[in-house]
Tab-separated table of C-alpha atoms in Angstrom:
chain	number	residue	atom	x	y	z
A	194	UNK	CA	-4.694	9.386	-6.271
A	195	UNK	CA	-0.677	9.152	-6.496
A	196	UNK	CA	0.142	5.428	-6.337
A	197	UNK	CA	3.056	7.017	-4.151
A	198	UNK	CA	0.330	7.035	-1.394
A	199	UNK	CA	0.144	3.206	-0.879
A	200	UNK	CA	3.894	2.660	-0.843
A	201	UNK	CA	6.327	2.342	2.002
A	202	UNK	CA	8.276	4.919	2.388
A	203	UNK	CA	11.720	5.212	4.565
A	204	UNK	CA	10.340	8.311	7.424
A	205	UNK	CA	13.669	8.812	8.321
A	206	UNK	CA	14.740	10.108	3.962
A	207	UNK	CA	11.265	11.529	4.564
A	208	UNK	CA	12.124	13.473	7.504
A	209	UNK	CA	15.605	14.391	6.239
A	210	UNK	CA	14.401	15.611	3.068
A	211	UNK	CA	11.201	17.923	4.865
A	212	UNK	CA	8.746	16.134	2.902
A	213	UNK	CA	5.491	17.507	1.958
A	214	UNK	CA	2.185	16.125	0.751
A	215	UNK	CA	-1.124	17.441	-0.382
A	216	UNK	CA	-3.610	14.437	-1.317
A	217	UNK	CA	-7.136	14.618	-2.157
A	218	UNK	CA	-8.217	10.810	-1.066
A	219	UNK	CA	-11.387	9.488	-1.951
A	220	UNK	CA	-13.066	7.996	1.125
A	221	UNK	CA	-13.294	4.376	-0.854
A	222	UNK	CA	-9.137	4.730	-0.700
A	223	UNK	CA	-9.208	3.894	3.313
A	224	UNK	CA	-9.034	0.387	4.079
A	225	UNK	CA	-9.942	0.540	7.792
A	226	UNK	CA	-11.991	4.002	8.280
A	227	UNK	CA	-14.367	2.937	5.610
A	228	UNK	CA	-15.602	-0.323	7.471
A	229	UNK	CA	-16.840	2.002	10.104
A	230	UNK	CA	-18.612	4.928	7.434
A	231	UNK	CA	-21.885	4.578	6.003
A	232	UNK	CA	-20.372	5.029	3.008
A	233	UNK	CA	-17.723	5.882	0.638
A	234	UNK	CA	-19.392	8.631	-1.490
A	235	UNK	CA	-16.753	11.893	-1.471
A	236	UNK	CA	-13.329	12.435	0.199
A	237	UNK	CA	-10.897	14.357	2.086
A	238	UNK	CA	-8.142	16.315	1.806
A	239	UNK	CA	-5.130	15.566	3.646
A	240	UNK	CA	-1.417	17.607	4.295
A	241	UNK	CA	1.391	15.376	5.375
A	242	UNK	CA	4.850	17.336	6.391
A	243	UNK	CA	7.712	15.347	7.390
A	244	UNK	CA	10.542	17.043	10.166
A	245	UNK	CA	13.190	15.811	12.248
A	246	UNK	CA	12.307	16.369	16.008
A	247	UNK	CA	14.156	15.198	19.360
A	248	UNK	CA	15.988	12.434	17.236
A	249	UNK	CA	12.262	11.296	15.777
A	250	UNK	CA	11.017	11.404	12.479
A	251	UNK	CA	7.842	13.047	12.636
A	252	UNK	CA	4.849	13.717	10.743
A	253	UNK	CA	2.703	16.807	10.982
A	254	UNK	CA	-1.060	15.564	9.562
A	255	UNK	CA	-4.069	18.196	8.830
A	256	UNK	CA	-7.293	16.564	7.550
A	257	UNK	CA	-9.993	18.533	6.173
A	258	UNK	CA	-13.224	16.705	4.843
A	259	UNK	CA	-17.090	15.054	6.018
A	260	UNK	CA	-17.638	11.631	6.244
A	261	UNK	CA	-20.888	9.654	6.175
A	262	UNK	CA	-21.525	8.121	9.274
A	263	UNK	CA	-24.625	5.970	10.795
A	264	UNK	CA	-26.143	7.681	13.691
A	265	UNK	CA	-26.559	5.545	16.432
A	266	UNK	CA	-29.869	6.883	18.276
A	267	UNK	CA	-32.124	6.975	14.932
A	268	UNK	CA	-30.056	4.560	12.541
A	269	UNK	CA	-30.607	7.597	10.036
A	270	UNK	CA	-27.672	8.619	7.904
A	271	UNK	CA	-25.678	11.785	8.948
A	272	UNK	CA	-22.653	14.029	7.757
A	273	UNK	CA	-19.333	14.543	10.790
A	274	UNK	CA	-16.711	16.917	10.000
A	275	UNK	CA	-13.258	15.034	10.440
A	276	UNK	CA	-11.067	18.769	10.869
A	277	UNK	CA	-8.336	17.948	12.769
A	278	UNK	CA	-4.274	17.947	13.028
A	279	UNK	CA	-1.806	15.408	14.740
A	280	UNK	CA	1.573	15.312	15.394
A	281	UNK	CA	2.950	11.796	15.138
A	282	UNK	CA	6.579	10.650	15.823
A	283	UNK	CA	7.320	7.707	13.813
A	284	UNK	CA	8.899	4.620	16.056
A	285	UNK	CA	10.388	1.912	14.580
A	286	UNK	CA	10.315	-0.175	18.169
A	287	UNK	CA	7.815	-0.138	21.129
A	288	UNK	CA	10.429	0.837	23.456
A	289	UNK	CA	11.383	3.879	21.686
A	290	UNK	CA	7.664	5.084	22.514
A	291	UNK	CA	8.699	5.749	26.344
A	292	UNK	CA	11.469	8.623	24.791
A	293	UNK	CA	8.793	10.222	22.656
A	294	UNK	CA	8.195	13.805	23.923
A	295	UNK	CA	4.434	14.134	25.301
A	296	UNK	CA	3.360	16.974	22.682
A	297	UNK	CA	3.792	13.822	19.903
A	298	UNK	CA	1.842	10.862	19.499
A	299	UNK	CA	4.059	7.767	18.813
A	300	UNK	CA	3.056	5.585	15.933
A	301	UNK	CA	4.356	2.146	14.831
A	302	UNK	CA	7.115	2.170	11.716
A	303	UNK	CA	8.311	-0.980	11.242
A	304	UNK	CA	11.827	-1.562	10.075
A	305	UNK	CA	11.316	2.612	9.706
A	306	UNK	CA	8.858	2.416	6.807
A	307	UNK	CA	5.433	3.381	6.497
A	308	UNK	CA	3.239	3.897	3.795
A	309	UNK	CA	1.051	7.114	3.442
A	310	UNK	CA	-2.111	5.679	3.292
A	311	UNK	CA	-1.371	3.520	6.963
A	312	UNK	CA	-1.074	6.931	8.080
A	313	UNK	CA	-3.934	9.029	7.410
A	314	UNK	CA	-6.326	5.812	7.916
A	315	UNK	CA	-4.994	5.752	11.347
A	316	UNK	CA	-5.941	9.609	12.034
A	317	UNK	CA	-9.459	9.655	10.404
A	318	UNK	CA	-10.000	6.354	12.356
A	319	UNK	CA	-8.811	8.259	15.462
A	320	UNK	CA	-11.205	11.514	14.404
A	321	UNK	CA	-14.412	9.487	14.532
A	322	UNK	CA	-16.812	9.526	16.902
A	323	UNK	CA	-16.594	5.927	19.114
A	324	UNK	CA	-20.665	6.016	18.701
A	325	UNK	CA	-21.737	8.805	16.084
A	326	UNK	CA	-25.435	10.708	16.862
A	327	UNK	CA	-26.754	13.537	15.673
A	328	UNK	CA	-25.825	16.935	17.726
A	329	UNK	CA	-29.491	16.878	19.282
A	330	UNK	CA	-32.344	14.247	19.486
A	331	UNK	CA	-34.627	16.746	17.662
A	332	UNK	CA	-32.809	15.940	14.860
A	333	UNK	CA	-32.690	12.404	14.798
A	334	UNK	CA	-37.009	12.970	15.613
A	335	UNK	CA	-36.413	15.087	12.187
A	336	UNK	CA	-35.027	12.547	10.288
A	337	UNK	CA	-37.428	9.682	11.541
A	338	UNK	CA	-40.521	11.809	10.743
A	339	UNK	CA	-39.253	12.705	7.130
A	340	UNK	CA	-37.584	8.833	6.378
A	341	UNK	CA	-41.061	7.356	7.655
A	342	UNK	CA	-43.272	9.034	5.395
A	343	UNK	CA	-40.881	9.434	2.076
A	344	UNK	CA	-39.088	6.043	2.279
A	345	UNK	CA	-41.244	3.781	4.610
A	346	UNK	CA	-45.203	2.422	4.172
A	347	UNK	CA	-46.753	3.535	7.542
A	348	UNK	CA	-46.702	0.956	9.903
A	349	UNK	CA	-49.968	-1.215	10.555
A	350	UNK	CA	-52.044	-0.536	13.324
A	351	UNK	CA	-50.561	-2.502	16.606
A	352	UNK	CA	-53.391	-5.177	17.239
A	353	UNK	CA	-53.848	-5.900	21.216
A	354	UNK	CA	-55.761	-9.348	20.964
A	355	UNK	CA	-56.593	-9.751	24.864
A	356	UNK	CA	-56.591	-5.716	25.377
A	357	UNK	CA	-60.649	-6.828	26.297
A	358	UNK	CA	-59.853	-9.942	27.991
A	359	UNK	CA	-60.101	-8.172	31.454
A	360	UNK	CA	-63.600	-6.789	30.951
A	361	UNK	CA	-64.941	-10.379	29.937
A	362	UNK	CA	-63.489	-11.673	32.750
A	363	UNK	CA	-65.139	-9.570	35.085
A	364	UNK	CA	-68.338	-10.344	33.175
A	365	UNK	CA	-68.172	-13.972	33.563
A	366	UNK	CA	-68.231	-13.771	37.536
């Protein structure tokens, strides 16, 4: 990974200049999309094009990779595609994000600068799910019935200690 990708960068010599980026990023790489991943084994790969559009700086993002997520339903691990492009025009204030045209997202530059890997953290973040599960409960059942006998001991048999109580009760009378 270029250390170029943790730098600040000025978007507006960016934009100017029609920057381009290919990265491979390993998924340990993202400070703030790996707190919510089940892990950091693997990566993606990311494009980054900088353009000039409507007086904005803006940056043109297509991520490609599969991230390991926790479903939510079975607490099972589980693979999520994060395909996905964004366009992003690069503010340097909060009022500037009223003049940004609706086809763009607008995304905080401070002082114009922004560093790579603020960027594509923000747009995996924004491609996971807000509560991942598997596509159908059948697979989560799946998952539960192969976890439970190849990583789990079998449970112990529930013991009901008054489950009889009522029939002694009655006996008594």
């Amino acid at each position: 990974m270029p250390a170029a990708w943790s730098q600040l960068h000025d978007v507006g010599r960016l934009a100017d200049g029609q920057a381009e980026f290919e990265l491979a990023i390993p998924l340990s790489g993202l400070s703030r999309a790996k707190t919510q991943l089940a892990g950091t084994e693997g990566g993606i790969d990311v494009r980054v094009r900088f353009t000039r559009e409507s007086g904005f700086a803006v940056a043109e993002l297509e991520i490609h990779g599969t991230v390991p997520l926790t479903c939510q339903r079975c607490m099972q691990s589980m693979r999520r595609s994060v395909d996905g492009t964004a366009r992003v025009a690069l503010i340097s204030a909060e009022a500037d994000a009223q003049r940004v045209p609706e086809d763009l997202e607008p995304l905080l530059a401070p002082g114009g600068r922004i560093s790579l890997r603020d960027l594509i953290d923000e747009e995996v973040l924004l491609a996971l799910p807000i509560v991942p599960l598997h596509p159908s409960q059948d697979e989560c059942l799946a998952d539960l019935a192969g976890g439970a006998s190849q990583d789990e001991p079998e449970a112990p048999a529930t013991q009901r200690p008054f489950e009889r109580l009522g029939e002694l009760l009655k006996r008594d009378r």
